JSON list of C-alpha atoms in Angstrom, two decimals:
[
{"chain": "A", "resi": 1, "resn": "GLU", "atom": "CA", "xyz": [0.03, 0.19, 0.16]},
{"chain": "A", "resi": 2, "resn": "TYR", "atom": "CA", "xyz": [3.19, 2.56, 0.68]},
{"chain": "A", "resi": 3, "resn": "SER", "atom": "CA", "xyz": [5.85, 3.03, -2.01]},
{"chain": "A", "resi": 4, "resn": "LYS", "atom": "CA", "xyz": [7.68, 4.19, 0.43]},
{"chain": "A", "resi": 5, "resn": "VAL", "atom": "CA", "xyz": [8.32, 4.24, 5.07]},
{"chain": "A", "resi": 6, "resn": "VAL", "atom": "CA", "xyz": [10.41, 5.53, 7.24]},
{"chain": "A", "resi": 7, "resn": "TYR", "atom": "CA", "xyz": [10.23, 3.13, 10.28]},
{"chain": "A", "resi": 8, "resn": "VAL", "atom": "CA", "xyz": [11.41, 4.86, 13.94]},
{"chain": "A", "resi": 9, "resn": "ASP", "atom": "CA", "xyz": [12.10, 2.88, 16.63]},
{"chain": "A", "resi": 10, "resn": "ALA", "atom": "CA", "xyz": [9.25, 4.38, 19.94]},
{"chain": "A", "resi": 11, "resn": "ASP", "atom": "CA", "xyz": [12.87, 5.62, 21.62]},
{"chain": "A", "resi": 12, "resn": "MET", "atom": "CA", "xyz": [13.17, 8.28, 19.15]},
{"chain": "A", "resi": 13, "resn": "PHE", "atom": "CA", "xyz": [11.49, 11.46, 18.72]},
{"chain": "A", "resi": 14, "resn": "ALA", "atom": "CA", "xyz": [11.84, 14.47, 16.22]},
{"chain": "A", "resi": 15, "resn": "LEU", "atom": "CA", "xyz": [12.89, 17.64, 17.97]},
{"chain": "A", "resi": 16, "resn": "PRO", "atom": "CA", "xyz": [10.84, 20.22, 17.33]},
{"chain": "A", "resi": 17, "resn": "TRP", "atom": "CA", "xyz": [13.40, 22.34, 15.24]},
{"chain": "A", "resi": 18, "resn": "CYS", "atom": "CA", "xyz": [13.51, 20.28, 13.03]},
{"chain": "A", "resi": 19, "resn": "ARG", "atom": "CA", "xyz": [11.99, 21.63, 9.48]},
{"chain": "A", "resi": 20, "resn": "ASP", "atom": "CA", "xyz": [13.64, 18.77, 7.17]},
{"chain": "A", "resi": 21, "resn": "ILE", "atom": "CA", "xyz": [12.05, 15.71, 8.53]},
{"chain": "A", "resi": 22, "resn": "ASP", "atom": "CA", "xyz": [10.10, 14.88, 5.29]},
{"chain": "A", "resi": 23, "resn": "ALA", "atom": "CA", "xyz": [14.55, 14.60, 3.67]},
{"chain": "A", "resi": 24, "resn": "MET", "atom": "CA", "xyz": [14.67, 11.20, 4.79]},
{"chain": "A", "resi": 25, "resn": "PHE", "atom": "CA", "xyz": [11.86, 10.21, 2.13]},
{"chain": "A", "resi": 26, "resn": "ALA", "atom": "CA", "xyz": [14.30, 11.16, -0.46]},
{"chain": "A", "resi": 27, "resn": "TYR", "atom": "CA", "xyz": [17.12, 7.83, 1.21]},
{"chain": "A", "resi": 28, "resn": "ALA", "atom": "CA", "xyz": [17.03, 5.13, -1.71]},
{"chain": "A", "resi": 29, "resn": "SER", "atom": "CA", "xyz": [15.74, 2.37, -0.07]},
{"chain": "A", "resi": 30, "resn": "PRO", "atom": "CA", "xyz": [16.84, 0.52, 2.11]},
{"chain": "A", "resi": 31, "resn": "ALA", "atom": "CA", "xyz": [18.67, 3.68, 4.09]},
{"chain": "A", "resi": 32, "resn": "ALA", "atom": "CA", "xyz": [20.06, 3.83, 7.87]},
{"chain": "A", "resi": 33, "resn": "SER", "atom": "CA", "xyz": [22.58, 5.60, 9.99]},
{"chain": "A", "resi": 34, "resn": "LEU", "atom": "CA", "xyz": [25.56, 4.38, 10.82]},
{"chain": "A", "resi": 35, "resn": "GLU", "atom": "CA", "xyz": [25.77, 2.37, 14.18]},
{"chain": "A", "resi": 36, "resn": "TYR", "atom": "CA", "xyz": [27.81, 4.99, 16.74]},
{"chain": "A", "resi": 37, "resn": "PHE", "atom": "CA", "xyz": [30.88, 4.85, 15.61]},
{"chain": "A", "resi": 38, "resn": "ALA", "atom": "CA", "xyz": [30.57, 1.85, 13.62]},
{"chain": "A", "resi": 39, "resn": "THR", "atom": "CA", "xyz": [32.29, 1.69, 10.04]},
{"chain": "A", "resi": 40, "resn": "ASP", "atom": "CA", "xyz": [30.38, -1.33, 8.59]},
{"chain": "A", "resi": 41, "resn": "SER", "atom": "CA", "xyz": [26.60, -1.32, 9.94]},
{"chain": "A", "resi": 42, "resn": "PHE", "atom": "CA", "xyz": [23.84, 0.36, 10.67]},
{"chain": "A", "resi": 43, "resn": "GLN", "atom": "CA", "xyz": [21.57, 1.51, 13.43]},
{"chain": "A", "resi": 44, "resn": "CYS", "atom": "CA", "xyz": [18.33, 0.11, 13.51]},
{"chain": "A", "resi": 45, "resn": "GLY", "atom": "CA", "xyz": [16.25, 2.69, 15.63]},
{"chain": "A", "resi": 46, "resn": "MET", "atom": "CA", "xyz": [15.63, 4.30, 12.33]},
{"chain": "A", "resi": 47, "resn": "TYR", "atom": "CA", "xyz": [15.44, 3.31, 8.65]},
{"chain": "A", "resi": 48, "resn": "VAL", "atom": "CA", "xyz": [14.09, 4.37, 5.65]},
{"chain": "A", "resi": 49, "resn": "ILE", "atom": "CA", "xyz": [12.19, 1.03, 3.19]},
{"chain": "A", "resi": 50, "resn": "GLU", "atom": "CA", "xyz": [10.12, 0.50, 0.10]},
{"chain": "A", "resi": 51, "resn": "PRO", "atom": "CA", "xyz": [7.75, -2.42, 1.46]},
{"chain": "A", "resi": 52, "resn": "SER", "atom": "CA", "xyz": [6.95, -4.93, -0.56]},
{"chain": "A", "resi": 53, "resn": "GLN", "atom": "CA", "xyz": [5.46, -8.60, -0.46]},
{"chain": "A", "resi": 54, "resn": "GLU", "atom": "CA", "xyz": [8.52, -10.06, -2.65]},
{"chain": "A", "resi": 55, "resn": "LEU", "atom": "CA", "xyz": [10.47, -8.23, 0.40]},
{"chain": "A", "resi": 56, "resn": "PHE", "atom": "CA", "xyz": [8.65, -9.73, 3.05]},
{"chain": "A", "resi": 57, "resn": "ASP", "atom": "CA", "xyz": [8.68, -13.40, 2.02]},
{"chain": "A", "resi": 58, "resn": "ASP", "atom": "CA", "xyz": [12.08, -13.18, 1.31]},
{"chain": "A", "resi": 59, "resn": "ILE", "atom": "CA", "xyz": [12.86, -11.98, 4.80]},
{"chain": "A", "resi": 60, "resn": "GLU", "atom": "CA", "xyz": [10.35, -14.14, 6.25]},
{"chain": "A", "resi": 61, "resn": "GLU", "atom": "CA", "xyz": [12.57, -17.01, 4.07]},
{"chain": "A", "resi": 62, "resn": "LYS", "atom": "CA", "xyz": [15.71, -16.35, 4.83]},
{"chain": "A", "resi": 63, "resn": "ARG", "atom": "CA", "xyz": [15.07, -15.00, 8.84]},
{"chain": "A", "resi": 64, "resn": "HIS", "atom": "CA", "xyz": [17.01, -18.48, 10.42]},
{"chain": "A", "resi": 65, "resn": "ASP", "atom": "CA", "xyz": [19.68, -18.65, 8.17]},
{"chain": "A", "resi": 66, "resn": "VAL", "atom": "CA", "xyz": [21.08, -15.52, 6.90]},
{"chain": "A", "resi": 67, "resn": "CYS", "atom": "CA", "xyz": [23.34, -15.49, 9.35]},
{"chain": "A", "resi": 68, "resn": "SER", "atom": "CA", "xyz": [24.74, -14.97, 12.82]},
{"chain": "A", "resi": 69, "resn": "TYR", "atom": "CA", "xyz": [23.22, -11.97, 14.62]},
{"chain": "A", "resi": 70, "resn": "GLU", "atom": "CA", "xyz": [22.01, -13.37, 17.80]},
{"chain": "A", "resi": 71, "resn": "ASN", "atom": "CA", "xyz": [24.93, -11.21, 19.37]},
{"chain": "A", "resi": 72, "resn": "ARG", "atom": "CA", "xyz": [23.95, -7.78, 17.72]},
{"chain": "A", "resi": 73, "resn": "GLY", "atom": "CA", "xyz": [20.64, -7.67, 18.50]},
{"chain": "A", "resi": 74, "resn": "VAL", "atom": "CA", "xyz": [17.98, -8.88, 16.63]},
{"chain": "A", "resi": 75, "resn": "ASP", "atom": "CA", "xyz": [16.85, -6.21, 14.94]},
{"chain": "A", "resi": 76, "resn": "SER", "atom": "CA", "xyz": [20.19, -4.55, 14.33]},
{"chain": "A", "resi": 77, "resn": "GLY", "atom": "CA", "xyz": [21.26, -7.86, 13.62]},
{"chain": "A", "resi": 78, "resn": "PHE", "atom": "CA", "xyz": [19.10, -9.53, 11.71]},
{"chain": "A", "resi": 79, "resn": "MET", "atom": "CA", "xyz": [18.55, -6.37, 9.37]},
{"chain": "A", "resi": 80, "resn": "ASN", "atom": "CA", "xyz": [22.50, -6.00, 9.52]},
{"chain": "A", "resi": 81, "resn": "CYS", "atom": "CA", "xyz": [22.91, -9.42, 8.18]},
{"chain": "A", "resi": 82, "resn": "TYR", "atom": "CA", "xyz": [19.59, -9.59, 5.34]},
{"chain": "A", "resi": 83, "resn": "PHE", "atom": "CA", "xyz": [21.08, -5.79, 3.94]},
{"chain": "A", "resi": 84, "resn": "LYS", "atom": "CA", "xyz": [24.54, -6.43, 3.96]},
{"chain": "A", "resi": 85, "resn": "ASP", "atom": "CA", "xyz": [26.13, -4.02, 1.28]},
{"chain": "A", "resi": 86, "resn": "ARG", "atom": "CA", "xyz": [22.97, -3.41, 0.33]},
{"chain": "A", "resi": 87, "resn": "TRP", "atom": "CA", "xyz": [22.16, -0.51, 2.44]},
{"chain": "A", "resi": 88, "resn": "HIS", "atom": "CA", "xyz": [22.44, 3.46, 1.89]},
{"chain": "A", "resi": 89, "resn": "GLU", "atom": "CA", "xyz": [23.56, 5.45, 4.76]},
{"chain": "A", "resi": 90, "resn": "VAL", "atom": "CA", "xyz": [21.61, 8.32, 5.67]},
{"chain": "A", "resi": 91, "resn": "GLU", "atom": "CA", "xyz": [22.93, 11.74, 7.56]},
{"chain": "A", "resi": 92, "resn": "GLN", "atom": "CA", "xyz": [23.36, 10.86, 11.68]},
{"chain": "A", "resi": 93, "resn": "ARG", "atom": "CA", "xyz": [21.84, 14.19, 12.08]},
{"chain": "A", "resi": 94, "resn": "PHE", "atom": "CA", "xyz": [18.52, 11.96, 10.92]},
{"chain": "A", "resi": 95, "resn": "ASN", "atom": "CA", "xyz": [18.82, 9.66, 13.93]},
{"chain": "A", "resi": 96, "resn": "ALA", "atom": "CA", "xyz": [21.86, 10.84, 16.72]},
{"chain": "A", "resi": 97, "resn": "GLN", "atom": "CA", "xyz": [22.50, 8.81, 19.43]},
{"chain": "A", "resi": 98, "resn": "TYR", "atom": "CA", "xyz": [22.87, 10.76, 22.92]},
{"chain": "A", "resi": 99, "resn": "PHE", "atom": "CA", "xyz": [23.75, 8.17, 24.51]},
{"chain": "A", "resi": 100, "resn": "CYS", "atom": "CA", "xyz": [26.70, 6.33, 23.57]},
{"chain": "A", "resi": 101, "resn": "ASN", "atom": "CA", "xyz": [27.62, 2.57, 23.39]},
{"chain": "A", "resi": 102, "resn": "THR", "atom": "CA", "xyz": [30.92, 2.20, 24.25]},
{"chain": "A", "resi": 103, "resn": "ARG", "atom": "CA", "xyz": [31.20, 0.74, 27.73]},
{"chain": "A", "resi": 104, "resn": "PRO", "atom": "CA", "xyz": [33.17, 2.39, 29.33]},
{"chain": "A", "resi": 105, "resn": "PHE", "atom": "CA", "xyz": [32.87, 5.68, 28.48]},
{"chain": "A", "resi": 106, "resn": "ASP", "atom": "CA", "xyz": [35.40, 6.64, 25.78]},
{"chain": "A", "resi": 107, "resn": "ASP", "atom": "CA", "xyz": [37.25, 8.68, 24.17]},
{"chain": "A", "resi": 108, "resn": "ARG", "atom": "CA", "xyz": [34.92, 8.60, 21.26]},
{"chain": "A", "resi": 109, "resn": "CYS", "atom": "CA", "xyz": [31.68, 9.39, 23.38]},
{"chain": "A", "resi": 110, "resn": "LYS", "atom": "CA", "xyz": [33.13, 12.14, 24.82]},
{"chain": "A", "resi": 111, "resn": "ALA", "atom": "CA", "xyz": [34.79, 12.96, 21.44]},
{"chain": "A", "resi": 112, "resn": "PHE", "atom": "CA", "xyz": [30.50, 12.77, 19.75]},
{"chain": "A", "resi": 113, "resn": "ASN", "atom": "CA", "xyz": [29.55, 14.78, 22.82]},
{"chain": "A", "resi": 114, "resn": "ARG", "atom": "CA", "xyz": [31.09, 17.33, 22.68]},
{"chain": "A", "resi": 115, "resn": "ASP", "atom": "CA", "xyz": [31.00, 17.51, 18.66]},
{"chain": "A", "resi": 116, "resn": "TRP", "atom": "CA", "xyz": [27.16, 17.38, 18.92]},
{"chain": "A", "resi": 117, "resn": "TRP", "atom": "CA", "xyz": [25.48, 18.08, 21.74]},
{"chain": "A", "resi": 118, "resn": "ASN", "atom": "CA", "xyz": [27.89, 20.25, 23.20]},
{"chain": "A", "resi": 119, "resn": "ASN", "atom": "CA", "xyz": [28.24, 22.49, 19.95]},
{"chain": "A", "resi": 120, "resn": "ILE", "atom": "CA", "xyz": [25.32, 24.45, 19.66]},
{"chain": "A", "resi": 121, "resn": "GLU", "atom": "CA", "xyz": [25.32, 25.93, 16.30]},
{"chain": "A", "resi": 122, "resn": "LYS", "atom": "CA", "xyz": [25.57, 21.60, 14.84]},
{"chain": "A", "resi": 123, "resn": "ARG", "atom": "CA", "xyz": [22.80, 20.79, 17.03]},
{"chain": "A", "resi": 124, "resn": "LYS", "atom": "CA", "xyz": [20.15, 22.82, 15.15]},
{"chain": "A", "resi": 125, "resn": "ASP", "atom": "CA", "xyz": [21.23, 20.29, 12.46]},
{"chain": "A", "resi": 126, "resn": "LEU", "atom": "CA", "xyz": [19.52, 17.24, 14.45]},
{"chain": "A", "resi": 127, "resn": "CYS", "atom": "CA", "xyz": [16.31, 15.99, 13.26]},
{"chain": "A", "resi": 128, "resn": "MET", "atom": "CA", "xyz": [15.95, 12.93, 15.22]},
{"chain": "A", "resi": 129, "resn": "VAL", "atom": "CA", "xyz": [17.26, 11.78, 18.18]},
{"chain": "A", "resi": 130, "resn": "HIS", "atom": "CA", "xyz": [17.50, 8.22, 19.50]},
{"chain": "A", "resi": 131, "resn": "ASP", "atom": "CA", "xyz": [17.70, 8.99, 23.56]},
{"chain": "A", "resi": 132, "resn": "LYS", "atom": "CA", "xyz": [17.06, 5.70, 25.34]},
{"chain": "A", "resi": 133, "resn": "ILE", "atom": "CA", "xyz": [15.50, 7.79, 27.66]},
{"chain": "A", "resi": 134, "resn": "PHE", "atom": "CA", "xyz": [15.08, 5.17, 30.39]},
{"chain": "A", "resi": 135, "resn": "LYS", "atom": "CA", "xyz": [19.17, 4.76, 30.63]},
{"chain": "A", "resi": 136, "resn": "HIS", "atom": "CA", "xyz": [19.44, 8.29, 32.26]},
{"chain": "A", "resi": 137, "resn": "LEU", "atom": "CA", "xyz": [15.14, 9.25, 33.53]},
{"chain": "A", "resi": 138, "resn": "ARG", "atom": "CA", "xyz": [15.93, 12.55, 34.36]},
{"chain": "A", "resi": 139, "resn": "ALA", "atom": "CA", "xyz": [19.30, 13.39, 33.91]},
{"chain": "A", "resi": 140, "resn": "LYS", "atom": "CA", "xyz": [19.58, 16.87, 33.32]},
{"chain": "A", "resi": 141, "resn": "SER", "atom": "CA", "xyz": [19.75, 17.83, 29.36]},
{"chain": "A", "resi": 142, "resn": "GLU", "atom": "CA", "xyz": [18.16, 19.74, 26.79]},
{"chain": "A", "resi": 143, "resn": "VAL", "atom": "CA", "xyz": [16.99, 16.78, 24.60]},
{"chain": "A", "resi": 144, "resn": "ASN", "atom": "CA", "xyz": [16.18, 15.08, 27.69]},
{"chain": "A", "resi": 145, "resn": "GLU", "atom": "CA", "xyz": [13.81, 18.18, 29.30]},
{"chain": "A", "resi": 146, "resn": "VAL", "atom": "CA", "xyz": [12.04, 18.04, 25.12]},
{"chain": "A", "resi": 147, "resn": "TRP", "atom": "CA", "xyz": [10.95, 14.23, 25.92]},
{"chain": "A", "resi": 148, "resn": "TRP", "atom": "CA", "xyz": [10.05, 14.68, 29.18]},
{"chain": "A", "resi": 149, "resn": "LYS", "atom": "CA", "xyz": [7.85, 16.77, 28.00]},
{"chain": "A", "resi": 150, "resn": "ALA", "atom": "CA", "xyz": [6.04, 15.59, 25.56]},
{"chain": "A", "resi": 151, "resn": "PHE", "atom": "CA", "xyz": [5.57, 12.41, 27.80]},
{"chain": "A", "resi": 152, "resn": "GLU", "atom": "CA", "xyz": [3.76, 14.73, 30.31]},
{"chain": "A", "resi": 153, "resn": "GLU", "atom": "CA", "xyz": [1.67, 15.90, 27.63]},
{"chain": "A", "resi": 154, "resn": "THR", "atom": "CA", "xyz": [0.50, 12.70, 26.38]},
{"chain": "A", "resi": 155, "resn": "GLN", "atom": "CA", "xyz": [0.41, 11.42, 29.96]},
{"chain": "A", "resi": 156, "resn": "GLY", "atom": "CA", "xyz": [-2.40, 14.00, 30.32]},
{"chain": "A", "resi": 157, "resn": "LYS", "atom": "CA", "xyz": [-4.33, 13.85, 27.14]},
{"chain": "A", "resi": 158, "resn": "LEU", "atom": "CA", "xyz": [-4.04, 10.10, 27.66]},
{"chain": "A", "resi": 159, "resn": "LYS", "atom": "CA", "xyz": [-5.87, 10.32, 30.77]},
{"chain": "A", "resi": 160, "resn": "ASN", "atom": "CA", "xyz": [-8.85, 13.04, 29.86]},
{"chain": "A", "resi": 161, "resn": "ALA", "atom": "CA", "xyz": [-9.74, 10.42, 27.17]}
]
């Protein structure tokens, strides 16, 4: 029914100042942003895909034997195996991760936060944030404040419905 879909995880949100979010539909399918500081795998918090019955049937057929992906997470692992060498890179600003996947936080993580989150000019270009809000609950940051405000407004609307 749809020619192109932009999938967005429930823990992602669009920043209120983003004015060109529709630009994601211009990417060729499949498309996603690189996993945080990876060079050969993408992050499945947001991706662009052209759905079809053919694609669904092929994924369904190959879901058990496409490659070993259990240590990479079910969705990201499978998608990276299935679309290996066939995906297109989306600008990081459409899937900026407020958290770091490296443990413990290392110099790469600190550089990411310095270069993106602490750079006011660059931060204005961000559109989508993959915040993992549950990892740092009410930590003080502009991103968290935007997320919690939207959450509380939604909760209020649901209670009054």
